[in-house]
């Protein structure tokens, strides 16, 4: 017969509590890894759009900054679902700007792109205050956010050099709206292609036509030229929402233009190459560490 020992039970209980506390402290990003400045108005729109700055631990040198662009079907976004992106970047020494932007049905793609560019100009304007290196600004986004990150990369100097970025990482973005709805290999793996063409059209403007200037202008692949900054394209081969061929073709176009472009294709993951995927997050950080 085993006799219970009160002292032994207390010791075991204390050990269990200690273990639980140590597990709780193992988190992807801790509050003391970075600080957050919330609700900075960066646009002249009414109401003004805002962004949150995730600042890494203080360093002797200014940190590079990454504009974090949330996806969501080209609808208006406040960025909050992509906090894990910003936290991961801040933990690794980057300042991250988690932005909001306008979208369909009330606003078209030029409005959304203008919002994203305004966030870059704002970051440059406050760079000294927040110890940011204004010459090292990148962008990262998933899905619609990946589309916008690519557009920002390839059109940054079209209207205002202050909105130009130095690198971009695009997760599962659309880079050629025309091929998305005309190429058979892409239509075959998009079960709701007709519906997507309609919702994409609400953001771009006119009814779809392969020759329409607006649909071409909304396609980052149209703007690729040798002056574009380095870009990393991440996609899952089994993505049935945005076919991985989009990243394949964008990578090919950039490589042929002499742009520093890389691609990572994951065998599985669907359209959810997401902030919870450590592989894709680490690929993003590694790329920015080399290019910013």
PDB file of C-alpha atoms in Angstrom:
ATOM      1  CA  UNK A   1       0.000   0.000   0.000  1.00  0.00           C
ATOM      2  CA  UNK A   2       1.368   3.476  -0.991  1.00  0.00           C
ATOM      3  CA  UNK A   3       1.028   6.215   1.627  1.00  0.00           C
ATOM      4  CA  UNK A   4       0.570   9.756   0.280  1.00  0.00           C
ATOM      5  CA  UNK A   5       3.188  12.232   1.362  1.00  0.00           C
ATOM      6  CA  UNK A   6       1.825  15.800   1.811  1.00  0.00           C
ATOM      7  CA  UNK A   7       5.287  17.346   1.409  1.00  0.00           C
ATOM      8  CA  UNK A   8       5.913  15.426  -1.795  1.00  0.00           C
ATOM      9  CA  UNK A   9       2.509  16.504  -3.159  1.00  0.00           C
ATOM     10  CA  UNK A  10       3.286  20.137  -2.428  1.00  0.00           C
ATOM     11  CA  UNK A  11       6.657  19.895  -4.175  1.00  0.00           C
ATOM     12  CA  UNK A  12       5.099  18.260  -7.226  1.00  0.00           C
ATOM     13  CA  UNK A  13       2.408  20.936  -7.336  1.00  0.00           C
ATOM     14  CA  UNK A  14       5.014  23.702  -7.198  1.00  0.00           C
ATOM     15  CA  UNK A  15       7.012  22.049  -9.977  1.00  0.00           C
ATOM     16  CA  UNK A  16       3.891  21.786 -12.134  1.00  0.00           C
ATOM     17  CA  UNK A  17       3.064  25.471 -11.603  1.00  0.00           C
ATOM     18  CA  UNK A  18       6.630  26.440 -12.487  1.00  0.00           C
ATOM     19  CA  UNK A  19       6.480  24.409 -15.694  1.00  0.00           C
ATOM     20  CA  UNK A  20       3.177  26.007 -16.675  1.00  0.00           C
ATOM     21  CA  UNK A  21       4.582  29.471 -16.076  1.00  0.00           C
ATOM     22  CA  UNK A  22       7.635  28.738 -18.221  1.00  0.00           C
ATOM     23  CA  UNK A  23       5.429  27.487 -21.059  1.00  0.00           C
ATOM     24  CA  UNK A  24       3.293  30.638 -20.864  1.00  0.00           C
ATOM     25  CA  UNK A  25       6.416  32.731 -21.350  1.00  0.00           C
ATOM     26  CA  UNK A  26       7.303  31.002 -24.615  1.00  0.00           C
ATOM     27  CA  UNK A  27       5.361  33.164 -27.075  1.00  0.00           C
ATOM     28  CA  UNK A  28       5.964  34.164 -30.702  1.00  0.00           C
ATOM     29  CA  UNK A  29       6.360  37.798 -29.637  1.00  0.00           C
ATOM     30  CA  UNK A  30       6.421  39.310 -26.159  1.00  0.00           C
ATOM     31  CA  UNK A  31       5.214  42.765 -25.217  1.00  0.00           C
ATOM     32  CA  UNK A  32       8.735  43.759 -24.216  1.00  0.00           C
ATOM     33  CA  UNK A  33      10.104  42.744 -27.632  1.00  0.00           C
ATOM     34  CA  UNK A  34       8.555  45.873 -29.139  1.00  0.00           C
ATOM     35  CA  UNK A  35       6.325  48.856 -28.450  1.00  0.00           C
ATOM     36  CA  UNK A  36       3.223  49.907 -30.375  1.00  0.00           C
ATOM     37  CA  UNK A  37       2.173  53.445 -31.274  1.00  0.00           C
ATOM     38  CA  UNK A  38      -1.477  53.240 -32.282  1.00  0.00           C
ATOM     39  CA  UNK A  39      -3.782  55.324 -34.437  1.00  0.00           C
ATOM     40  CA  UNK A  40      -1.411  57.611 -36.338  1.00  0.00           C
ATOM     41  CA  UNK A  41      -3.371  59.446 -39.040  1.00  0.00           C
ATOM     42  CA  UNK A  42      -1.479  59.265 -42.324  1.00  0.00           C
ATOM     43  CA  UNK A  43      -3.949  60.340 -45.018  1.00  0.00           C
ATOM     44  CA  UNK A  44      -5.857  63.442 -46.064  1.00  0.00           C
ATOM     45  CA  UNK A  45      -9.044  61.439 -46.591  1.00  0.00           C
ATOM     46  CA  UNK A  46     -12.209  62.080 -44.571  1.00  0.00           C
ATOM     47  CA  UNK A  47     -12.217  60.324 -42.230  1.00  0.00           C
ATOM     48  CA  UNK A  48      -8.438  60.030 -42.047  1.00  0.00           C
ATOM     49  CA  UNK A  49      -6.854  56.613 -42.395  1.00  0.00           C
ATOM     50  CA  UNK A  50      -4.606  55.446 -39.579  1.00  0.00           C
ATOM     51  CA  UNK A  51      -1.709  53.101 -39.019  1.00  0.00           C
ATOM     52  CA  UNK A  52      -0.073  51.451 -36.024  1.00  0.00           C
ATOM     53  CA  UNK A  53       3.710  51.488 -35.701  1.00  0.00           C
ATOM     54  CA  UNK A  54       5.334  48.431 -34.149  1.00  0.00           C
ATOM     55  CA  UNK A  55       8.742  49.605 -32.959  1.00  0.00           C
ATOM     56  CA  UNK A  56      11.547  47.152 -32.168  1.00  0.00           C
ATOM     57  CA  UNK A  57      13.753  47.425 -29.119  1.00  0.00           C
ATOM     58  CA  UNK A  58      15.876  50.553 -29.159  1.00  0.00           C
ATOM     59  CA  UNK A  59      19.064  50.293 -31.189  1.00  0.00           C
ATOM     60  CA  UNK A  60      21.981  52.572 -31.910  1.00  0.00           C
ATOM     61  CA  UNK A  61      21.007  52.595 -35.584  1.00  0.00           C
ATOM     62  CA  UNK A  62      17.679  53.474 -37.244  1.00  0.00           C
ATOM     63  CA  UNK A  63      15.650  50.402 -38.194  1.00  0.00           C
ATOM     64  CA  UNK A  64      14.260  49.521 -41.624  1.00  0.00           C
ATOM     65  CA  UNK A  65      10.466  49.689 -41.871  1.00  0.00           C
ATOM     66  CA  UNK A  66       7.963  47.338 -43.531  1.00  0.00           C
ATOM     67  CA  UNK A  67       4.491  48.497 -44.576  1.00  0.00           C
ATOM     68  CA  UNK A  68       2.155  45.608 -43.638  1.00  0.00           C
ATOM     69  CA  UNK A  69      -0.866  45.359 -45.957  1.00  0.00           C
ATOM     70  CA  UNK A  70      -3.779  43.168 -44.924  1.00  0.00           C
ATOM     71  CA  UNK A  71      -5.747  41.245 -47.540  1.00  0.00           C
ATOM     72  CA  UNK A  72      -9.501  40.929 -47.796  1.00  0.00           C
ATOM     73  CA  UNK A  73     -10.995  40.837 -51.271  1.00  0.00           C
ATOM     74  CA  UNK A  74     -10.095  44.463 -52.057  1.00  0.00           C
ATOM     75  CA  UNK A  75     -12.613  45.638 -49.447  1.00  0.00           C
ATOM     76  CA  UNK A  76     -11.727  48.332 -46.862  1.00  0.00           C
ATOM     77  CA  UNK A  77      -9.350  47.022 -44.204  1.00  0.00           C
ATOM     78  CA  UNK A  78      -8.130  48.217 -40.807  1.00  0.00           C
ATOM     79  CA  UNK A  79      -5.079  45.930 -40.713  1.00  0.00           C
ATOM     80  CA  UNK A  80      -5.784  44.377 -37.316  1.00  0.00           C
ATOM     81  CA  UNK A  81      -5.989  40.767 -38.526  1.00  0.00           C
ATOM     82  CA  UNK A  82      -2.355  41.043 -39.596  1.00  0.00           C
ATOM     83  CA  UNK A  83      -0.918  41.984 -36.237  1.00  0.00           C
ATOM     84  CA  UNK A  84       1.113  38.711 -36.187  1.00  0.00           C
ATOM     85  CA  UNK A  85       2.974  39.947 -39.300  1.00  0.00           C
ATOM     86  CA  UNK A  86       3.848  43.226 -37.583  1.00  0.00           C
ATOM     87  CA  UNK A  87       4.790  41.529 -34.313  1.00  0.00           C
ATOM     88  CA  UNK A  88       7.063  39.047 -36.059  1.00  0.00           C
ATOM     89  CA  UNK A  89       8.842  41.810 -37.956  1.00  0.00           C
ATOM     90  CA  UNK A  90       9.270  43.975 -34.837  1.00  0.00           C
ATOM     91  CA  UNK A  91      10.642  41.016 -32.914  1.00  0.00           C
ATOM     92  CA  UNK A  92      13.330  40.688 -35.588  1.00  0.00           C
ATOM     93  CA  UNK A  93      14.435  44.307 -35.527  1.00  0.00           C
ATOM     94  CA  UNK A  94      12.137  45.903 -38.105  1.00  0.00           C
ATOM     95  CA  UNK A  95       9.670  48.699 -37.587  1.00  0.00           C
ATOM     96  CA  UNK A  96       6.309  47.572 -38.977  1.00  0.00           C
ATOM     97  CA  UNK A  97       3.560  49.947 -40.111  1.00  0.00           C
ATOM     98  CA  UNK A  98       0.200  48.163 -39.929  1.00  0.00           C
ATOM     99  CA  UNK A  99      -2.011  50.225 -42.223  1.00  0.00           C
ATOM    100  CA  UNK A 100      -5.682  50.709 -43.049  1.00  0.00           C
ATOM    101  CA  UNK A 101      -6.984  51.500 -46.526  1.00  0.00           C
ATOM    102  CA  UNK A 102     -10.127  52.153 -48.566  1.00  0.00           C
ATOM    103  CA  UNK A 103     -11.627  49.623 -50.973  1.00  0.00           C
ATOM    104  CA  UNK A 104     -14.633  48.520 -52.982  1.00  0.00           C
ATOM    105  CA  UNK A 105     -17.500  49.033 -53.475  1.00  0.00           C
ATOM    106  CA  UNK A 106     -17.105  52.733 -52.639  1.00  0.00           C
ATOM    107  CA  UNK A 107     -13.516  53.144 -53.835  1.00  0.00           C
ATOM    108  CA  UNK A 108     -11.520  51.890 -56.818  1.00  0.00           C
ATOM    109  CA  UNK A 109      -8.037  50.502 -57.078  1.00  0.00           C
ATOM    110  CA  UNK A 110      -6.388  53.867 -57.710  1.00  0.00           C
ATOM    111  CA  UNK A 111      -7.809  55.120 -54.395  1.00  0.00           C
ATOM    112  CA  UNK A 112      -6.524  52.067 -52.538  1.00  0.00           C
ATOM    113  CA  UNK A 113      -3.087  52.343 -54.119  1.00  0.00           C
ATOM    114  CA  UNK A 114      -3.017  56.051 -53.251  1.00  0.00           C
ATOM    115  CA  UNK A 115      -3.690  55.109 -49.616  1.00  0.00           C
ATOM    116  CA  UNK A 116      -0.816  52.641 -49.555  1.00  0.00           C
ATOM    117  CA  UNK A 117       1.546  55.192 -51.110  1.00  0.00           C
ATOM    118  CA  UNK A 118       0.423  57.801 -48.584  1.00  0.00           C
ATOM    119  CA  UNK A 119       1.470  55.453 -45.787  1.00  0.00           C
ATOM    120  CA  UNK A 120       4.990  55.239 -47.254  1.00  0.00           C
ATOM    121  CA  UNK A 121       5.281  59.022 -47.469  1.00  0.00           C
ATOM    122  CA  UNK A 122       4.045  59.340 -43.898  1.00  0.00           C
ATOM    123  CA  UNK A 123       6.634  56.871 -42.610  1.00  0.00           C
ATOM    124  CA  UNK A 124       9.368  58.846 -44.362  1.00  0.00           C
ATOM    125  CA  UNK A 125       8.094  62.073 -42.813  1.00  0.00           C
ATOM    126  CA  UNK A 126       8.190  60.668 -39.256  1.00  0.00           C
ATOM    127  CA  UNK A 127      11.314  58.568 -39.745  1.00  0.00           C
ATOM    128  CA  UNK A 128      13.559  60.679 -37.544  1.00  0.00           C
ATOM    129  CA  UNK A 129      11.002  60.821 -34.719  1.00  0.00           C
ATOM    130  CA  UNK A 130      10.622  57.030 -34.570  1.00  0.00           C
ATOM    131  CA  UNK A 131      14.236  56.128 -35.445  1.00  0.00           C
ATOM    132  CA  UNK A 132      13.366  54.679 -38.860  1.00  0.00           C
ATOM    133  CA  UNK A 133      15.784  54.515 -41.781  1.00  0.00           C
ATOM    134  CA  UNK A 134      13.874  56.409 -44.492  1.00  0.00           C
ATOM    135  CA  UNK A 135      16.037  54.827 -47.194  1.00  0.00           C
ATOM    136  CA  UNK A 136      15.072  51.283 -46.203  1.00  0.00           C
ATOM    137  CA  UNK A 137      11.321  50.845 -46.499  1.00  0.00           C
ATOM    138  CA  UNK A 138       9.669  47.656 -47.717  1.00  0.00           C
ATOM    139  CA  UNK A 139       6.146  46.290 -48.034  1.00  0.00           C
ATOM    140  CA  UNK A 140       4.558  42.928 -47.278  1.00  0.00           C
ATOM    141  CA  UNK A 141       1.021  41.736 -47.902  1.00  0.00           C
ATOM    142  CA  UNK A 142      -1.116  38.659 -48.459  1.00  0.00           C
ATOM    143  CA  UNK A 143      -3.792  38.076 -51.136  1.00  0.00           C
ATOM    144  CA  UNK A 144      -5.189  41.553 -51.958  1.00  0.00           C
ATOM    145  CA  UNK A 145      -2.419  42.883 -49.726  1.00  0.00           C
ATOM    146  CA  UNK A 146       0.124  41.011 -51.829  1.00  0.00           C
ATOM    147  CA  UNK A 147      -1.361  42.583 -54.944  1.00  0.00           C
ATOM    148  CA  UNK A 148      -1.001  46.030 -53.379  1.00  0.00           C
ATOM    149  CA  UNK A 149       2.561  45.370 -52.190  1.00  0.00           C
ATOM    150  CA  UNK A 150       3.507  44.436 -55.751  1.00  0.00           C
ATOM    151  CA  UNK A 151       1.759  47.484 -57.226  1.00  0.00           C
ATOM    152  CA  UNK A 152       3.565  49.665 -54.719  1.00  0.00           C
ATOM    153  CA  UNK A 153       6.885  48.096 -55.720  1.00  0.00           C
ATOM    154  CA  UNK A 154       6.440  48.536 -59.480  1.00  0.00           C
ATOM    155  CA  UNK A 155       4.736  51.959 -59.496  1.00  0.00           C
ATOM    156  CA  UNK A 156       6.431  53.642 -56.546  1.00  0.00           C
ATOM    157  CA  UNK A 157       8.154  56.281 -58.640  1.00  0.00           C
ATOM    158  CA  UNK A 158       5.326  56.935 -61.116  1.00  0.00           C
ATOM    159  CA  UNK A 159       3.848  59.937 -59.314  1.00  0.00           C
ATOM    160  CA  UNK A 160       6.018  60.666 -56.309  1.00  0.00           C
ATOM    161  CA  UNK A 161       9.524  59.298 -55.606  1.00  0.00           C
ATOM    162  CA  UNK A 162       8.804  59.600 -51.865  1.00  0.00           C
ATOM    163  CA  UNK A 163       6.458  56.616 -52.144  1.00  0.00           C
ATOM    164  CA  UNK A 164       9.106  54.349 -53.637  1.00  0.00           C
ATOM    165  CA  UNK A 165      10.042  51.276 -51.601  1.00  0.00           C
ATOM    166  CA  UNK A 166      13.242  49.232 -51.564  1.00  0.00           C
ATOM    167  CA  UNK A 167      11.838  45.664 -51.339  1.00  0.00           C
ATOM    168  CA  UNK A 168       8.541  43.766 -51.268  1.00  0.00           C
ATOM    169  CA  UNK A 169       7.241  40.379 -50.147  1.00  0.00           C
ATOM    170  CA  UNK A 170       3.963  39.240 -51.701  1.00  0.00           C
ATOM    171  CA  UNK A 171       1.960  36.318 -50.335  1.00  0.00           C
ATOM    172  CA  UNK A 172      -0.524  34.774 -52.807  1.00  0.00           C
ATOM    173  CA  UNK A 173      -1.244  37.961 -54.724  1.00  0.00           C
ATOM    174  CA  UNK A 174      -2.952  38.657 -58.047  1.00  0.00           C
ATOM    175  CA  UNK A 175      -0.483  40.279 -60.417  1.00  0.00           C
ATOM    176  CA  UNK A 176      -2.249  39.825 -63.762  1.00  0.00           C
ATOM    177  CA  UNK A 177      -6.014  40.225 -63.669  1.00  0.00           C
ATOM    178  CA  UNK A 178      -6.318  39.539 -67.383  1.00  0.00           C
ATOM    179  CA  UNK A 179      -4.642  36.122 -67.321  1.00  0.00           C
ATOM    180  CA  UNK A 180      -6.581  35.248 -64.172  1.00  0.00           C
ATOM    181  CA  UNK A 181      -9.812  35.316 -66.157  1.00  0.00           C
ATOM    182  CA  UNK A 182      -8.630  34.296 -69.634  1.00  0.00           C
ATOM    183  CA  UNK A 183      -6.018  31.540 -69.272  1.00  0.00           C
ATOM    184  CA  UNK A 184      -7.507  28.069 -69.121  1.00  0.00           C
ATOM    185  CA  UNK A 185      -4.924  26.722 -66.664  1.00  0.00           C
ATOM    186  CA  UNK A 186      -6.027  29.361 -64.160  1.00  0.00           C
ATOM    187  CA  UNK A 187      -9.755  29.097 -64.829  1.00  0.00           C
ATOM    188  CA  UNK A 188      -9.656  25.342 -64.259  1.00  0.00           C
ATOM    189  CA  UNK A 189      -8.581  25.645 -60.634  1.00  0.00           C
ATOM    190  CA  UNK A 190     -10.804  28.615 -59.693  1.00  0.00           C
ATOM    191  CA  UNK A 191     -14.274  27.195 -58.969  1.00  0.00           C
ATOM    192  CA  UNK A 192     -15.813  30.656 -58.548  1.00  0.00           C
ATOM    193  CA  UNK A 193     -13.984  32.493 -61.324  1.00  0.00           C
ATOM    194  CA  UNK A 194     -17.119  34.251 -62.576  1.00  0.00           C
ATOM    195  CA  UNK A 195     -17.925  35.595 -59.093  1.00  0.00           C
ATOM    196  CA  UNK A 196     -14.323  36.685 -58.557  1.00  0.00           C
ATOM    197  CA  UNK A 197     -14.316  38.531 -61.865  1.00  0.00           C
ATOM    198  CA  UNK A 198     -17.367  40.466 -60.675  1.00  0.00           C
ATOM    199  CA  UNK A 199     -15.897  41.363 -57.261  1.00  0.00           C
ATOM    200  CA  UNK A 200     -12.528  42.259 -58.781  1.00  0.00           C
ATOM    201  CA  UNK A 201     -14.392  44.433 -61.270  1.00  0.00           C
ATOM    202  CA  UNK A 202     -16.053  46.345 -58.439  1.00  0.00           C
ATOM    203  CA  UNK A 203     -12.583  47.368 -57.316  1.00  0.00           C
ATOM    204  CA  UNK A 204     -11.040  48.008 -60.721  1.00  0.00           C
ATOM    205  CA  UNK A 205     -14.036  49.823 -62.231  1.00  0.00           C
ATOM    206  CA  UNK A 206     -15.272  48.914 -65.700  1.00  0.00           C
ATOM    207  CA  UNK A 207     -16.678  45.604 -66.864  1.00  0.00           C
ATOM    208  CA  UNK A 208     -13.966  43.075 -67.591  1.00  0.00           C
ATOM    209  CA  UNK A 209     -12.204  43.215 -70.931  1.00  0.00           C
ATOM    210  CA  UNK A 210      -8.695  41.871 -71.689  1.00  0.00           C
ATOM    211  CA  UNK A 211      -7.877  45.136 -73.467  1.00  0.00           C
ATOM    212  CA  UNK A 212      -9.374  47.527 -70.938  1.00  0.00           C
ATOM    213  CA  UNK A 213      -6.747  50.052 -69.716  1.00  0.00           C
ATOM    214  CA  UNK A 214      -8.010  49.920 -66.130  1.00  0.00           C
ATOM    215  CA  UNK A 215      -7.705  46.150 -65.837  1.00  0.00           C
ATOM    216  CA  UNK A 216      -4.210  46.365 -67.300  1.00  0.00           C
ATOM    217  CA  UNK A 217      -3.235  49.241 -64.998  1.00  0.00           C
ATOM    218  CA  UNK A 218      -4.412  47.284 -61.935  1.00  0.00           C
ATOM    219  CA  UNK A 219      -2.113  44.391 -62.953  1.00  0.00           C
ATOM    220  CA  UNK A 220       1.372  44.773 -61.482  1.00  0.00           C
ATOM    221  CA  UNK A 221       2.842  42.641 -64.259  1.00  0.00           C
ATOM    222  CA  UNK A 222       2.013  45.432 -66.724  1.00  0.00           C
ATOM    223  CA  UNK A 223       4.362  47.861 -64.963  1.00  0.00           C
ATOM    224  CA  UNK A 224       7.452  45.668 -64.513  1.00  0.00           C
ATOM    225  CA  UNK A 225      10.704  47.316 -65.602  1.00  0.00           C
ATOM    226  CA  UNK A 226      14.405  47.015 -64.689  1.00  0.00           C
ATOM    227  CA  UNK A 227      14.202  49.802 -62.086  1.00  0.00           C
ATOM    228  CA  UNK A 228      11.865  47.821 -59.823  1.00  0.00           C
ATOM    229  CA  UNK A 229      13.099  46.890 -56.323  1.00  0.00           C
ATOM    230  CA  UNK A 230      13.776  43.296 -55.181  1.00  0.00           C
ATOM    231  CA  UNK A 231      10.671  41.206 -54.642  1.00  0.00           C
ATOM    232  CA  UNK A 232       9.892  37.830 -53.043  1.00  0.00           C
ATOM    233  CA  UNK A 233       6.785  35.946 -54.189  1.00  0.00           C
ATOM    234  CA  UNK A 234       5.286  33.294 -51.891  1.00  0.00           C
ATOM    235  CA  UNK A 235       2.486  30.973 -53.004  1.00  0.00           C
ATOM    236  CA  UNK A 236       0.994  27.541 -52.371  1.00  0.00           C
ATOM    237  CA  UNK A 237       0.672  25.233 -55.342  1.00  0.00           C
ATOM    238  CA  UNK A 238      -2.781  24.069 -54.210  1.00  0.00           C
ATOM    239  CA  UNK A 239      -4.236  27.594 -53.918  1.00  0.00           C
ATOM    240  CA  UNK A 240      -7.648  27.527 -55.640  1.00  0.00           C
ATOM    241  CA  UNK A 241      -8.495  31.130 -54.765  1.00  0.00           C
ATOM    242  CA  UNK A 242      -5.546  32.763 -56.495  1.00  0.00           C
ATOM    243  CA  UNK A 243      -3.721  30.282 -58.752  1.00  0.00           C
ATOM    244  CA  UNK A 244      -0.012  29.977 -58.051  1.00  0.00           C
ATOM    245  CA  UNK A 245       0.550  30.643 -61.761  1.00  0.00           C
ATOM    246  CA  UNK A 246       0.116  34.308 -60.854  1.00  0.00           C
ATOM    247  CA  UNK A 247       3.360  34.249 -58.876  1.00  0.00           C
ATOM    248  CA  UNK A 248       5.071  32.034 -61.464  1.00  0.00           C
ATOM    249  CA  UNK A 249       4.289  34.461 -64.282  1.00  0.00           C
ATOM    250  CA  UNK A 250       5.165  37.546 -62.233  1.00  0.00           C
ATOM    251  CA  UNK A 251       8.497  36.005 -61.283  1.00  0.00           C
ATOM    252  CA  UNK A 252       9.195  35.190 -64.909  1.00  0.00           C
ATOM    253  CA  UNK A 253       8.349  38.725 -66.055  1.00  0.00           C
ATOM    254  CA  UNK A 254      10.544  40.308 -63.398  1.00  0.00           C
ATOM    255  CA  UNK A 255      13.451  37.973 -64.092  1.00  0.00           C
ATOM    256  CA  UNK A 256      13.258  38.687 -67.823  1.00  0.00           C
ATOM    257  CA  UNK A 257      13.307  42.420 -67.033  1.00  0.00           C
ATOM    258  CA  UNK A 258      16.455  41.968 -64.962  1.00  0.00           C
ATOM    259  CA  UNK A 259      14.761  42.568 -61.591  1.00  0.00           C
ATOM    260  CA  UNK A 260      16.058  40.855 -58.457  1.00  0.00           C
ATOM    261  CA  UNK A 261      13.100  38.472 -57.950  1.00  0.00           C
ATOM    262  CA  UNK A 262      12.719  35.282 -55.910  1.00  0.00           C
ATOM    263  CA  UNK A 263       9.875  32.801 -55.580  1.00  0.00           C
ATOM    264  CA  UNK A 264       8.951  30.188 -52.979  1.00  0.00           C
ATOM    265  CA  UNK A 265       6.237  27.698 -53.892  1.00  0.00           C
ATOM    266  CA  UNK A 266       4.849  25.578 -51.044  1.00  0.00           C
ATOM    267  CA  UNK A 267       3.267  22.268 -52.029  1.00  0.00           C
ATOM    268  CA  UNK A 268       0.323  22.690 -49.645  1.00  0.00           C
ATOM    269  CA  UNK A 269      -1.344  25.494 -47.760  1.00  0.00           C
ATOM    270  CA  UNK A 270      -4.088  26.648 -50.103  1.00  0.00           C
ATOM    271  CA  UNK A 271      -4.752  30.365 -49.989  1.00  0.00           C
ATOM    272  CA  UNK A 272      -3.852  30.474 -46.316  1.00  0.00           C
ATOM    273  CA  UNK A 273      -0.171  31.319 -46.583  1.00  0.00           C
ATOM    274  CA  UNK A 274      -0.837  33.179 -43.391  1.00  0.00           C
ATOM    275  CA  UNK A 275       0.610  35.044 -40.395  1.00  0.00           C
ATOM    276  CA  UNK A 276       0.400  31.757 -38.467  1.00  0.00           C
ATOM    277  CA  UNK A 277       2.720  29.989 -40.917  1.00  0.00           C
ATOM    278  CA  UNK A 278       6.201  30.253 -39.433  1.00  0.00           C
ATOM    279  CA  UNK A 279       7.871  29.044 -42.637  1.00  0.00           C
ATOM    280  CA  UNK A 280       6.456  31.885 -44.718  1.00  0.00           C
ATOM    281  CA  UNK A 281       7.063  34.428 -41.939  1.00  0.00           C
ATOM    282  CA  UNK A 282      10.670  33.332 -41.622  1.00  0.00           C
ATOM    283  CA  UNK A 283      11.107  33.477 -45.411  1.00  0.00           C
ATOM    284  CA  UNK A 284       9.786  37.040 -45.297  1.00  0.00           C
ATOM    285  CA  UNK A 285      12.141  38.097 -42.503  1.00  0.00           C
ATOM    286  CA  UNK A 286      15.151  36.444 -44.143  1.00  0.00           C
ATOM    287  CA  UNK A 287      14.428  38.245 -47.426  1.00  0.00           C
ATOM    288  CA  UNK A 288      14.074  41.646 -45.766  1.00  0.00           C
ATOM    289  CA  UNK A 289      17.240  41.073 -43.755  1.00  0.00           C
ATOM    290  CA  UNK A 290      19.113  40.606 -47.017  1.00  0.00           C
ATOM    291  CA  UNK A 291      17.397  43.309 -49.081  1.00  0.00           C
ATOM    292  CA  UNK A 292      16.634  46.162 -46.677  1.00  0.00           C
TER     293      UNK A 292
END
